[in-house]
mmCIF file of C-alpha atoms in Angstrom:
data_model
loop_
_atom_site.group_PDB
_atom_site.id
_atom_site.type_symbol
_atom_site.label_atom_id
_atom_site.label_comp_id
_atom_site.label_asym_id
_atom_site.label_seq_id
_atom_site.Cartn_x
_atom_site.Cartn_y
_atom_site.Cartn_z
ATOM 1 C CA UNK A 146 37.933 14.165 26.605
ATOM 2 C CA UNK A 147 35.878 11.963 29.203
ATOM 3 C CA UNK A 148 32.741 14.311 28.742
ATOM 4 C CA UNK A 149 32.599 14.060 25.419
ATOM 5 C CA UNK A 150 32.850 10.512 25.142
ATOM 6 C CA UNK A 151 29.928 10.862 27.717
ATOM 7 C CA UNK A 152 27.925 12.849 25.536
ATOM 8 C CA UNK A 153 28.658 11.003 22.473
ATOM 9 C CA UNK A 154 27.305 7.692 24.341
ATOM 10 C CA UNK A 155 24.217 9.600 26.199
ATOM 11 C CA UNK A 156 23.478 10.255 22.241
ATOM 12 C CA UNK A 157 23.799 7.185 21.141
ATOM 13 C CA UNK A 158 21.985 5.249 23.643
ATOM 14 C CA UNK A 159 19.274 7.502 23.986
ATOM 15 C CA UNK A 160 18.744 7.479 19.883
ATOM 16 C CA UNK A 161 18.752 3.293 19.992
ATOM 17 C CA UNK A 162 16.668 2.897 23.089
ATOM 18 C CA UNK A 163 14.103 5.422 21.121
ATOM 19 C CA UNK A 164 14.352 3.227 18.568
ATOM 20 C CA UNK A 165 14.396 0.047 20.609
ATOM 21 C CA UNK A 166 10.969 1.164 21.529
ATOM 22 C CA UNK A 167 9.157 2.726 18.255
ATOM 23 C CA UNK A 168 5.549 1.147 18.467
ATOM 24 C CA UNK A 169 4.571 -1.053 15.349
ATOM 25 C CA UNK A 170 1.601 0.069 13.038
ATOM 26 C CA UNK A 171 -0.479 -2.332 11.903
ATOM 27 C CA UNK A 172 -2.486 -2.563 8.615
ATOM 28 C CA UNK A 173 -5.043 -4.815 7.568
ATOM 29 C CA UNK A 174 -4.360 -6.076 4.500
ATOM 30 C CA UNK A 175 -7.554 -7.620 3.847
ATOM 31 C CA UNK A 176 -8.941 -6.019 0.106
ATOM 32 C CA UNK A 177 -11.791 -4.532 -0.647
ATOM 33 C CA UNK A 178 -14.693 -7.077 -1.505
ATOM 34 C CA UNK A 179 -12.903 -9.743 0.064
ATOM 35 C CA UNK A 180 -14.070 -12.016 2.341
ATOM 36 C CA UNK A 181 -11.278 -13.637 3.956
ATOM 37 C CA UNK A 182 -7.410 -12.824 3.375
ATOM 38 C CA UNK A 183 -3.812 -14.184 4.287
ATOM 39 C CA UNK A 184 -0.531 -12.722 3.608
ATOM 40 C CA UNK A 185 2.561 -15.316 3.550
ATOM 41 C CA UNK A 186 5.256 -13.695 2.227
ATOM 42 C CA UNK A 187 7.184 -10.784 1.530
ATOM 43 C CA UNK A 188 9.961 -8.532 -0.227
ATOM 44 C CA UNK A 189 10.509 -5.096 0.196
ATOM 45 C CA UNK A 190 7.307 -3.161 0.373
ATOM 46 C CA UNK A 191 5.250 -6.175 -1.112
ATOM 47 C CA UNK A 192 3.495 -9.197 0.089
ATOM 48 C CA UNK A 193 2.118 -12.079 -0.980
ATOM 49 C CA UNK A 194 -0.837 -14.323 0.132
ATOM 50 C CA UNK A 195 -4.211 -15.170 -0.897
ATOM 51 C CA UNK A 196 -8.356 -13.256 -0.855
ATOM 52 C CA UNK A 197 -10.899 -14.931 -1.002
ATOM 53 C CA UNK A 198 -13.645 -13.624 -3.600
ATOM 54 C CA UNK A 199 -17.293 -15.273 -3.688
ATOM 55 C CA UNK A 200 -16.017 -18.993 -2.154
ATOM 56 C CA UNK A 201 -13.023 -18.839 -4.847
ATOM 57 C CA UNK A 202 -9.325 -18.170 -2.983
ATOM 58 C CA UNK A 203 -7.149 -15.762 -5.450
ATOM 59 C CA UNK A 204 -3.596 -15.408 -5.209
ATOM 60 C CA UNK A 205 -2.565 -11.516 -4.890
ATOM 61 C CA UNK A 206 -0.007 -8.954 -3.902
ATOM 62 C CA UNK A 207 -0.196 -6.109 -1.903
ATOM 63 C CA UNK A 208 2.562 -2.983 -1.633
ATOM 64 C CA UNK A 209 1.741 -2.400 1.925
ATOM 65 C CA UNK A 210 -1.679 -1.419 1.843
ATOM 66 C CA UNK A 211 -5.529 -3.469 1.436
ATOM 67 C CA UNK A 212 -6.422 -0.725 -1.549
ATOM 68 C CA UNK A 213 -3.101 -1.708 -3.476
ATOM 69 C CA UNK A 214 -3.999 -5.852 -4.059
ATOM 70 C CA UNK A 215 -2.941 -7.191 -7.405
ATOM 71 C CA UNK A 216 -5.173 -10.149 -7.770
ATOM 72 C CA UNK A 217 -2.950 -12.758 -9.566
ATOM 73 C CA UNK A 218 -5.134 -15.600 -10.038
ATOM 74 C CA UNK A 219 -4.346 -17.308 -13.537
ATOM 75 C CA UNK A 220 -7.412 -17.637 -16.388
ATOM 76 C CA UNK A 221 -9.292 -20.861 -16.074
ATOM 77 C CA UNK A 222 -7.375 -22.009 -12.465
ATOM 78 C CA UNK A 223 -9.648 -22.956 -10.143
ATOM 79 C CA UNK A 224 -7.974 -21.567 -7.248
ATOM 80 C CA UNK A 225 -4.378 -19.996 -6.400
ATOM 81 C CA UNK A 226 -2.292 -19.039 -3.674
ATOM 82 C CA UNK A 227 0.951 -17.581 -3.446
ATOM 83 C CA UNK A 228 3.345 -18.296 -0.974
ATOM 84 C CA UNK A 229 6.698 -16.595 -1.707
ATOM 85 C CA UNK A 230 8.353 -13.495 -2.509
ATOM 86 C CA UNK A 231 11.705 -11.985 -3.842
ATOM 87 C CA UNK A 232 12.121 -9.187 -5.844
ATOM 88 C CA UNK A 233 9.641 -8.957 -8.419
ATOM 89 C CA UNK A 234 8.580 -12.996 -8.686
ATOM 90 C CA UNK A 235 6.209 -14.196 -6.797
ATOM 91 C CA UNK A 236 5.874 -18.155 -6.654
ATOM 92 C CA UNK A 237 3.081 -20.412 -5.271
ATOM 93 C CA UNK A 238 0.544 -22.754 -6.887
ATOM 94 C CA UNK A 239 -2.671 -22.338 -9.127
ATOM 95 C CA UNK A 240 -5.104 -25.540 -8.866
ATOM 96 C CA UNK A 241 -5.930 -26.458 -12.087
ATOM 97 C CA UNK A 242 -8.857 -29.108 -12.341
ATOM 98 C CA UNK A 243 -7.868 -31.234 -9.733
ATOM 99 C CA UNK A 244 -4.225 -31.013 -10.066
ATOM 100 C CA UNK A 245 -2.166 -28.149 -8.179
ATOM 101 C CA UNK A 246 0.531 -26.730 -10.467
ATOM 102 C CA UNK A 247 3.355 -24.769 -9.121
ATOM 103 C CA UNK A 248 3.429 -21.265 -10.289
ATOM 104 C CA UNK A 249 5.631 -18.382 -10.678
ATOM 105 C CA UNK A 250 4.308 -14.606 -11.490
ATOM 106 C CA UNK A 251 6.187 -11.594 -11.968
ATOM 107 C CA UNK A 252 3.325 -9.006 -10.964
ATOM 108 C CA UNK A 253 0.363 -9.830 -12.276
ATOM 109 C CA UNK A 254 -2.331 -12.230 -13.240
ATOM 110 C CA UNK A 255 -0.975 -12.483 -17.337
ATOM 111 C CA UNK A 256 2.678 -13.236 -15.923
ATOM 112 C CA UNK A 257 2.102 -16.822 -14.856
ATOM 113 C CA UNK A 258 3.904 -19.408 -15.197
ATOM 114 C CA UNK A 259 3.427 -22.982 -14.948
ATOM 115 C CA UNK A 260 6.058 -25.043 -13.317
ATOM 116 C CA UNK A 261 4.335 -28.598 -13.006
ATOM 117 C CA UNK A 262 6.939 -30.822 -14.342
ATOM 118 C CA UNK A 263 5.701 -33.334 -17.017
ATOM 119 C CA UNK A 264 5.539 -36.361 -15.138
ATOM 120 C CA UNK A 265 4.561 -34.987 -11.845
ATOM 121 C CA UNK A 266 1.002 -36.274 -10.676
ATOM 122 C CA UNK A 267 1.156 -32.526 -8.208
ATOM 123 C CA UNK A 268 3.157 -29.986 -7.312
ATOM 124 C CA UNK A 269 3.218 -26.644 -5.233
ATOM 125 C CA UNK A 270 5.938 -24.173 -4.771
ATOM 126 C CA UNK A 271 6.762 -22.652 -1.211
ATOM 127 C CA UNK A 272 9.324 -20.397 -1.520
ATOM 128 C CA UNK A 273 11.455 -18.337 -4.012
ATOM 129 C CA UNK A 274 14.893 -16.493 -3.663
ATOM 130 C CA UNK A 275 16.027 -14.637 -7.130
ATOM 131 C CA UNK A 276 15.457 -16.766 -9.748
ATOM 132 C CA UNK A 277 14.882 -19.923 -7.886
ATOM 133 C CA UNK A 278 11.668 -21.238 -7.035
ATOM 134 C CA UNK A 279 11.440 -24.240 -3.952
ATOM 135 C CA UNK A 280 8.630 -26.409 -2.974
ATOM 136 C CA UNK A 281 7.800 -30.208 -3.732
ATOM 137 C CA UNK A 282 6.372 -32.488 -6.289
ATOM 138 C CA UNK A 283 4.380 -36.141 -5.879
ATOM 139 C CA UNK A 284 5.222 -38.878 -8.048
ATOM 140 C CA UNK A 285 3.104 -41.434 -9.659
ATOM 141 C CA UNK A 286 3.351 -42.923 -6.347
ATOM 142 C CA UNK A 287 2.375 -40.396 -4.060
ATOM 143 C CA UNK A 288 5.516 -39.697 -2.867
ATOM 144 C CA UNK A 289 6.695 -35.976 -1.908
ATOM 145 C CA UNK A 290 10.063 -35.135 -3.384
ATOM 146 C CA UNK A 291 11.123 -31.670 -2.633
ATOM 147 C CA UNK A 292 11.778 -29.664 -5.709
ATOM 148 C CA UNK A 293 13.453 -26.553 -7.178
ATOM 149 C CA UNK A 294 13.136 -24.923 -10.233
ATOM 150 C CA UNK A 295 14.670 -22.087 -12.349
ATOM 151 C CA UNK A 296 12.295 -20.174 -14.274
ATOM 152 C CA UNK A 297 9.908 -23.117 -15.930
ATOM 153 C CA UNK A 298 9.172 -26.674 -15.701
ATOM 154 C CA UNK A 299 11.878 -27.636 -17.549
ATOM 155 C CA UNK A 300 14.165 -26.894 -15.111
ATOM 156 C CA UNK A 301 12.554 -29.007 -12.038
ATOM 157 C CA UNK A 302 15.574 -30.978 -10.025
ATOM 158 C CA UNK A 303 14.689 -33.589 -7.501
ATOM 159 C CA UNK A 304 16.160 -32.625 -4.263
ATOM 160 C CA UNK A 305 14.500 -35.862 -2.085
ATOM 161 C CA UNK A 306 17.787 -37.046 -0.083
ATOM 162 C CA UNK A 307 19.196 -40.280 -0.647
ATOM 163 C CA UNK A 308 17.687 -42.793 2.143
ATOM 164 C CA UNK A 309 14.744 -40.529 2.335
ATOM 165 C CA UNK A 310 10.818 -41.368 1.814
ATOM 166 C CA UNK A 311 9.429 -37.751 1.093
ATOM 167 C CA UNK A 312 10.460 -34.384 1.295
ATOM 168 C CA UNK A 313 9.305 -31.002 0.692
ATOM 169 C CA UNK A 314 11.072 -27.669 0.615
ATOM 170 C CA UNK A 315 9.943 -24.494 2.265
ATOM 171 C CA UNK A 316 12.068 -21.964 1.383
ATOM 172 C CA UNK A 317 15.432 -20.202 0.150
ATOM 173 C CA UNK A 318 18.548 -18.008 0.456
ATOM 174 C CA UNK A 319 20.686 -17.716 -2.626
ATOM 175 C CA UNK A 320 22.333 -20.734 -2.797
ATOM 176 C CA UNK A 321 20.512 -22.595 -0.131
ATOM 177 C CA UNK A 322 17.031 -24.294 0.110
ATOM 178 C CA UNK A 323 15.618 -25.327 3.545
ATOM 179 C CA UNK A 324 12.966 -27.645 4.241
ATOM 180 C CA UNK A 325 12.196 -31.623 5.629
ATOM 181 C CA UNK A 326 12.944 -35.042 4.965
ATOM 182 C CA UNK A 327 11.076 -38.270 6.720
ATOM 183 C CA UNK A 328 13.499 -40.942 7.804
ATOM 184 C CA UNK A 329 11.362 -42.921 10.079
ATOM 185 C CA UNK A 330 11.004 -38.982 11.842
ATOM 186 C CA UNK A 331 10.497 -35.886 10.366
ATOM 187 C CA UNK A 332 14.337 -34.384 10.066
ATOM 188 C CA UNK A 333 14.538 -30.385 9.046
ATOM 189 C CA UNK A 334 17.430 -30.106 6.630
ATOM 190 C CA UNK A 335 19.396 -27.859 3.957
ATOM 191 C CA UNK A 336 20.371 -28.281 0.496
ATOM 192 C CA UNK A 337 22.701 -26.412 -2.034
ATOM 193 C CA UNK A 338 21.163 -26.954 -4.812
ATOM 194 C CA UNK A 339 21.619 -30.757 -5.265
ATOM 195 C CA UNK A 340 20.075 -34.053 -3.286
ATOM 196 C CA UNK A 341 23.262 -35.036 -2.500
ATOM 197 C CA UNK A 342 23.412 -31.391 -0.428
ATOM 198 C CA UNK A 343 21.660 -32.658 1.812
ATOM 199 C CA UNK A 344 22.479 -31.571 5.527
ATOM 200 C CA UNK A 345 20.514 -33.363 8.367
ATOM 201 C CA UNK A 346 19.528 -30.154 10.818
ATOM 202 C CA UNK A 347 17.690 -33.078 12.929
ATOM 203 C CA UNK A 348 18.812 -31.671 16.847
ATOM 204 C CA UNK A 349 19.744 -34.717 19.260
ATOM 205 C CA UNK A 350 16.605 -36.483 21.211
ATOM 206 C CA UNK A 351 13.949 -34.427 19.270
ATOM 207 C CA UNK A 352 11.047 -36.274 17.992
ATOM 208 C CA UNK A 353 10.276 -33.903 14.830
ATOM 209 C CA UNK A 354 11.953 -31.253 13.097
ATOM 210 C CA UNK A 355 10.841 -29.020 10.174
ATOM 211 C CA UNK A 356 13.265 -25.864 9.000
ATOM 212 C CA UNK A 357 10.872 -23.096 7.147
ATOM 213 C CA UNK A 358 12.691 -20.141 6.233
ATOM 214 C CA UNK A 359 16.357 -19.199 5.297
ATOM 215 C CA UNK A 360 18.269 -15.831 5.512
ATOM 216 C CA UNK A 361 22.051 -15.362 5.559
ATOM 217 C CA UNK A 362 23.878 -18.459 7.112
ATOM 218 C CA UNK A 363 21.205 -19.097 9.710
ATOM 219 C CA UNK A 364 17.666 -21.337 9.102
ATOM 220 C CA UNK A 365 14.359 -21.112 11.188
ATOM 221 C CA UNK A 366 12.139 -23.820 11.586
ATOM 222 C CA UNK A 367 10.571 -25.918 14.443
ATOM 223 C CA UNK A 368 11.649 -28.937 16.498
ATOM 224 C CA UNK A 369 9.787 -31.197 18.882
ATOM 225 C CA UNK A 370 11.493 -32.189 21.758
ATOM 226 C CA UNK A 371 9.381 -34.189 25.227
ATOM 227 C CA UNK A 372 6.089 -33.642 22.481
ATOM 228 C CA UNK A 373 6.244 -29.828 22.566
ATOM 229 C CA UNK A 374 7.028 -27.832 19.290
ATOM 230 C CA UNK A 375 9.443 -25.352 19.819
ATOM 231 C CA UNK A 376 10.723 -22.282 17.322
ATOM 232 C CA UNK A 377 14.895 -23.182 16.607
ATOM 233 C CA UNK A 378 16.722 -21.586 15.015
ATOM 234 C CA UNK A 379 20.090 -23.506 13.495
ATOM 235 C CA UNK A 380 23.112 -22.133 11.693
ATOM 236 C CA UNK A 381 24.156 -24.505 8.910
ATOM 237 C CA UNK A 382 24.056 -27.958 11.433
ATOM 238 C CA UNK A 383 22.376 -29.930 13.892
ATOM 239 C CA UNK A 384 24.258 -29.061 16.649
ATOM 240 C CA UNK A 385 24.035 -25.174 16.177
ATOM 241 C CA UNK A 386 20.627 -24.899 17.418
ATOM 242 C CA UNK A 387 19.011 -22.273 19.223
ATOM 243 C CA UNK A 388 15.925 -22.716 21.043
ATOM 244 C CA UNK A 389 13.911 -19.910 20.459
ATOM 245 C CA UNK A 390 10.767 -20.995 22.658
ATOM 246 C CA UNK A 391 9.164 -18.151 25.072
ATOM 247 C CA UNK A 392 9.193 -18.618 28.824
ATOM 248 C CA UNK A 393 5.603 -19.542 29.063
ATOM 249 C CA UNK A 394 4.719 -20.370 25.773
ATOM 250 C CA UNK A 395 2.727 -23.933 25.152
ATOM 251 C CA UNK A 396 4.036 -24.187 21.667
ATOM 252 C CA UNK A 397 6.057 -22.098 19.300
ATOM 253 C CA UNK A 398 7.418 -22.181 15.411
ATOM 254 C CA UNK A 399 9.576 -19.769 13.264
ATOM 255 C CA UNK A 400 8.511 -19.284 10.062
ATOM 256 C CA UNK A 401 10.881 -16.645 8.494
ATOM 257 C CA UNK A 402 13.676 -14.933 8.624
ATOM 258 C CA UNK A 403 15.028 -11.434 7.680
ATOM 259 C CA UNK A 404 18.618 -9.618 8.383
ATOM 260 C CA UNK A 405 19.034 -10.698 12.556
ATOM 261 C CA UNK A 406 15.115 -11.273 13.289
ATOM 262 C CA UNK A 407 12.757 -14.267 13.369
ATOM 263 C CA UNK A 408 9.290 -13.634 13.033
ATOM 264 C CA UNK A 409 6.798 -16.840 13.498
ATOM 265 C CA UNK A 410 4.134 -17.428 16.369
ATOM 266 C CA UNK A 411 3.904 -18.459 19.939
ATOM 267 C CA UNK A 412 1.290 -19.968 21.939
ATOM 268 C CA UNK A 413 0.083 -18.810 25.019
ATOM 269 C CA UNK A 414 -3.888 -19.778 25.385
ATOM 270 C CA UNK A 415 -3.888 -18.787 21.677
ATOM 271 C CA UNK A 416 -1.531 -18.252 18.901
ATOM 272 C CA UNK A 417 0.593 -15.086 18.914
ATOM 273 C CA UNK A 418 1.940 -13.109 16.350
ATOM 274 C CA UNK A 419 5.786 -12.318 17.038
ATOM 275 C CA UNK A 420 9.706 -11.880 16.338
ATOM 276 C CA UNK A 421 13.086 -12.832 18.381
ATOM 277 C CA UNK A 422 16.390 -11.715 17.685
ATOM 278 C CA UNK A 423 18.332 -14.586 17.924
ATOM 279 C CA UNK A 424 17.418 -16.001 21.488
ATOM 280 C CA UNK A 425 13.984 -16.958 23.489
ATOM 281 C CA UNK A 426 14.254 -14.163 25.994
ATOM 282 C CA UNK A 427 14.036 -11.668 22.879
ATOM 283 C CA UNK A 428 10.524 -12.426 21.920
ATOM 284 C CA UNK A 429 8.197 -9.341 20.972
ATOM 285 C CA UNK A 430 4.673 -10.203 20.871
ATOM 286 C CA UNK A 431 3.084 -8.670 17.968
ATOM 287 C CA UNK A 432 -0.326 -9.328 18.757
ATOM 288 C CA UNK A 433 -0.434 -7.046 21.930
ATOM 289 C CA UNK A 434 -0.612 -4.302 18.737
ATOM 290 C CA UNK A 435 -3.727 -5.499 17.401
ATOM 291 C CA UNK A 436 -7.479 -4.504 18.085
ATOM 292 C CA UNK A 437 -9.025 -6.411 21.003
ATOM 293 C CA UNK A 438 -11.348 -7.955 18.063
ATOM 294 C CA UNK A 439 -8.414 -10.498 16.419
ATOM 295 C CA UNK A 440 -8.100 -13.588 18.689
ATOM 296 C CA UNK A 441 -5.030 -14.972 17.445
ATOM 297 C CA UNK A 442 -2.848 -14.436 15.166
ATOM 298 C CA UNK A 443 0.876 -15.293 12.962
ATOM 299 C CA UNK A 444 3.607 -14.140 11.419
ATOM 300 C CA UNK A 445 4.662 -15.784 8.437
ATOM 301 C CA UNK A 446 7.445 -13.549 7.042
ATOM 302 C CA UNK A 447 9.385 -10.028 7.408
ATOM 303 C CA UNK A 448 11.342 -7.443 4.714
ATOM 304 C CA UNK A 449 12.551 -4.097 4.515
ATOM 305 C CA UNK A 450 13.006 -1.944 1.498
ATOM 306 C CA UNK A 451 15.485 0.105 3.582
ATOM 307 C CA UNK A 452 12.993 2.610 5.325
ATOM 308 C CA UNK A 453 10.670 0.598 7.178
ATOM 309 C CA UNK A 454 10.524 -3.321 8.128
ATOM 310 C CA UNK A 455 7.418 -4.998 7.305
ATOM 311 C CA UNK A 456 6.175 -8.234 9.059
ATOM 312 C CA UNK A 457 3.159 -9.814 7.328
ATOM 313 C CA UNK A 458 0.830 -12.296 8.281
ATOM 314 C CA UNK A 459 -2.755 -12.793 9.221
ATOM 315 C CA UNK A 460 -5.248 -12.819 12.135
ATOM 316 C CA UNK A 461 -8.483 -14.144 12.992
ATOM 317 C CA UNK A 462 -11.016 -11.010 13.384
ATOM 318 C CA UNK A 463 -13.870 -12.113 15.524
ATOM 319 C CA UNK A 464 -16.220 -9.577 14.847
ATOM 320 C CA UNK A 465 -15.907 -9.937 11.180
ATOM 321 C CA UNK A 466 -15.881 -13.708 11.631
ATOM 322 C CA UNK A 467 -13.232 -14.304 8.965
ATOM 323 C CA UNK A 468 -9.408 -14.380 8.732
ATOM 324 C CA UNK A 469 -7.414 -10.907 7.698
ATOM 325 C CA UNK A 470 -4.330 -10.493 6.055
ATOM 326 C CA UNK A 471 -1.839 -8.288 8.279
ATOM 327 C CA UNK A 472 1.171 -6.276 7.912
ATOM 328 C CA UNK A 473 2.854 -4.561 11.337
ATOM 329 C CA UNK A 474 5.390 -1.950 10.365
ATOM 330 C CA UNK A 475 8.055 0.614 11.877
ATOM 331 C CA UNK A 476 10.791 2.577 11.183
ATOM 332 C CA UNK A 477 14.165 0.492 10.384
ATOM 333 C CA UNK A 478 17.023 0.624 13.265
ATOM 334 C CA UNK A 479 19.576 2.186 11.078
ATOM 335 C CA UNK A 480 18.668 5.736 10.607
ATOM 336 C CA UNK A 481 18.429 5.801 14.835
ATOM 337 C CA UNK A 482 22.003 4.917 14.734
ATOM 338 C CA UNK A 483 22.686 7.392 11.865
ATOM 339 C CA UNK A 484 21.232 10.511 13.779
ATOM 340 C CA UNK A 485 22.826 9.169 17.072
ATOM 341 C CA UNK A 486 26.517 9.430 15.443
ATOM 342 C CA UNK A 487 25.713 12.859 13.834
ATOM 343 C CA UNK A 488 24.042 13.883 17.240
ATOM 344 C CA UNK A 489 27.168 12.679 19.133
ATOM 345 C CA UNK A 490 29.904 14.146 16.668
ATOM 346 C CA UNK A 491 27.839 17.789 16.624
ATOM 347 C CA UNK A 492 27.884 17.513 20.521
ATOM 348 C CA UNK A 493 32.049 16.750 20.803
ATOM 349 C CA UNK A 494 32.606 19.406 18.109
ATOM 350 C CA UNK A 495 30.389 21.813 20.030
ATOM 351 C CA UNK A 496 32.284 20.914 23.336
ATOM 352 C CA UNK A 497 35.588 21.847 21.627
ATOM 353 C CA UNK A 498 35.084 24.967 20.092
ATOM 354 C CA UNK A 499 33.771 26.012 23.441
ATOM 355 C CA UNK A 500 37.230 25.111 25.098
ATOM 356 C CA UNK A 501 39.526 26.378 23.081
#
């Protein structure tokens, strides 16, 4: 019985290290006719971002490759971006005039719709989970009041915390929107939904804090403690965070989050591409995949549609002389594991018939 327990393990392990080390592809995102591209977000097998087209910046989607952008720049906008995906909406902003106006699409340029609240003198949205939309609005003031919509402009709620003198929000999970709000500092924070949700992520003794992405019950962000930024990671309260800085990094931030992975960039002469897993020591650095040409780079977000994981982002391409949208991609872990427990049962079975 001790053998095949060995063989079932020597299975398993050796299918998950395999796995542990599948190489990531990249793909440059960057569309055809474009001069300049950056993908921000991402769902599935899409991504979101913006191309630039004769000096005017377009807001598009890609399904995982540069031929399959979706340019969904609204008619008569000046300029659009989008920041967010989930599903099949896509949310951002469209600059109309000289006003930004927070957008929504659902796949295309003729989808769009306009989420600038009436009495808003701006507004841009940053994120979307479902059928929410995050981001932030100024008043007639100037003022930044983080924001969150359902659907239209009607549905804009004011999420600035009480006690607070701006705030904007970055992204969402479900139920829960992540972002900042200044008290004197900069203090990363959650809400559910309401201002009076508000939960102060701000870690003891740091001078800043910002919280950018959201996934499950954890939130990624950035805090500056002794004036260097450092990638966190936090789990529903200040004290909960995790420092996610590299061991000889000069600067870090998390942008996103997916499943157990946090994809953002490190610094280290120049800015890095790259994911952890929950703690600083698991840092992969993404840009060691990419042509010698791109001299820094980021992640901004990361997906799966249950075959591969996707990580998009953007470098700058030095031969080109232009940013490029980016997309690294491999295999998900899960199948490895699959095979390894067929590949370990077939082995005990095999060991049985031949000892009986």
């Amino acid at each position: 019985m001790q053998s095949q327990r060995s063989i079932f393990l020597a299975c398993l392990l050796a299918a998950l290290g395999a796995q542990a080390d599948a190489q990531w592809t990249v793909v440059n995102l960057n569309p055809p006719g474009a001069t300049g591209s950056d993908a921000f977000g991402g769902s599935g097998a899409n991504q979101v971002g913006l191309a630039s087209f004769g000096g005017e910046t377009h807001a598009g989607l890609w399904s995982s490759t540069a031929a399959s952008w979706v340019d969904l720049h609204p008619a008569g906008a000046d300029a659009s971006i989008a920041y967010g995906a989930s599903g099949g909406n896509q949310a951002g902003y469209a600059r109309i005039g000289s006003t930004f106006h927070a957008s929504l699409w659902t796949g295309n340029a003729a989808s769009w719709v306009d989420l600038h609240p009436a009495a808003a003198n701006y507004s841009r949205a940053w994120g979307v989970s479902g059928t929410t939309q995050v981001g932030e609005t100024k008043d007639a003031n100037g003022i930044q009041h983080a924001s969150l919509w359902t659907g239209n402009a009607a549905s804009w709620l004011d999420l600035n915390p009480a006690g607070a003198h701006h705030s904007q929000a970055f992204g969402a999970f479900g139920t829960t929107q992540v972002g900042v709000a200044g008290f004197g500092s900069e203090h990363a924070g959650l809400w559910q939904g309401t201002a009076a949700s508000w939960v102060d992520l701000h870690p003891a003794g740091a001078d800043d804090s910002v919280a950018y992405g959201a996934w499950g019950t954890s939130q990624v962000g950035q805090a500056v403690l002794s004036g260097v930024a450092r990638a966190s990671l936090w789990f529903g309260t200040a004290a909960s965070r995790v420092d996610l800085h590299p061991a000889g990094a000069t600067y870090s931030n998390a942008w996103g989050a997916w499943g157990p992975y946090q994809v953002g960039y490190s610094q280290f002469v120049s800015n890095h591409a790259g994911f952890w897993s929950g703690t600083a020591a698991s840092w992969v650095d993404l840009h060691a995949f990419l042509p010698s040409e791109f001299s820094y780079s980021e992640a901004t977000s990361m997906s799966s549609d249950g075959f591969h994981e996707y990580i998009s982002g953007w470098g700058r391409n030095t031969v080109t002389n232009r940013n490029e949208a980016l997309l690294w991609t491999r295999p998900v872990p899960e199948p490895a594991s699959l095979f390894a427990l067929g590949a370990g049962l077939a082995a005990v079975a095999l060991r049985r018939r031949r000892t009986k």
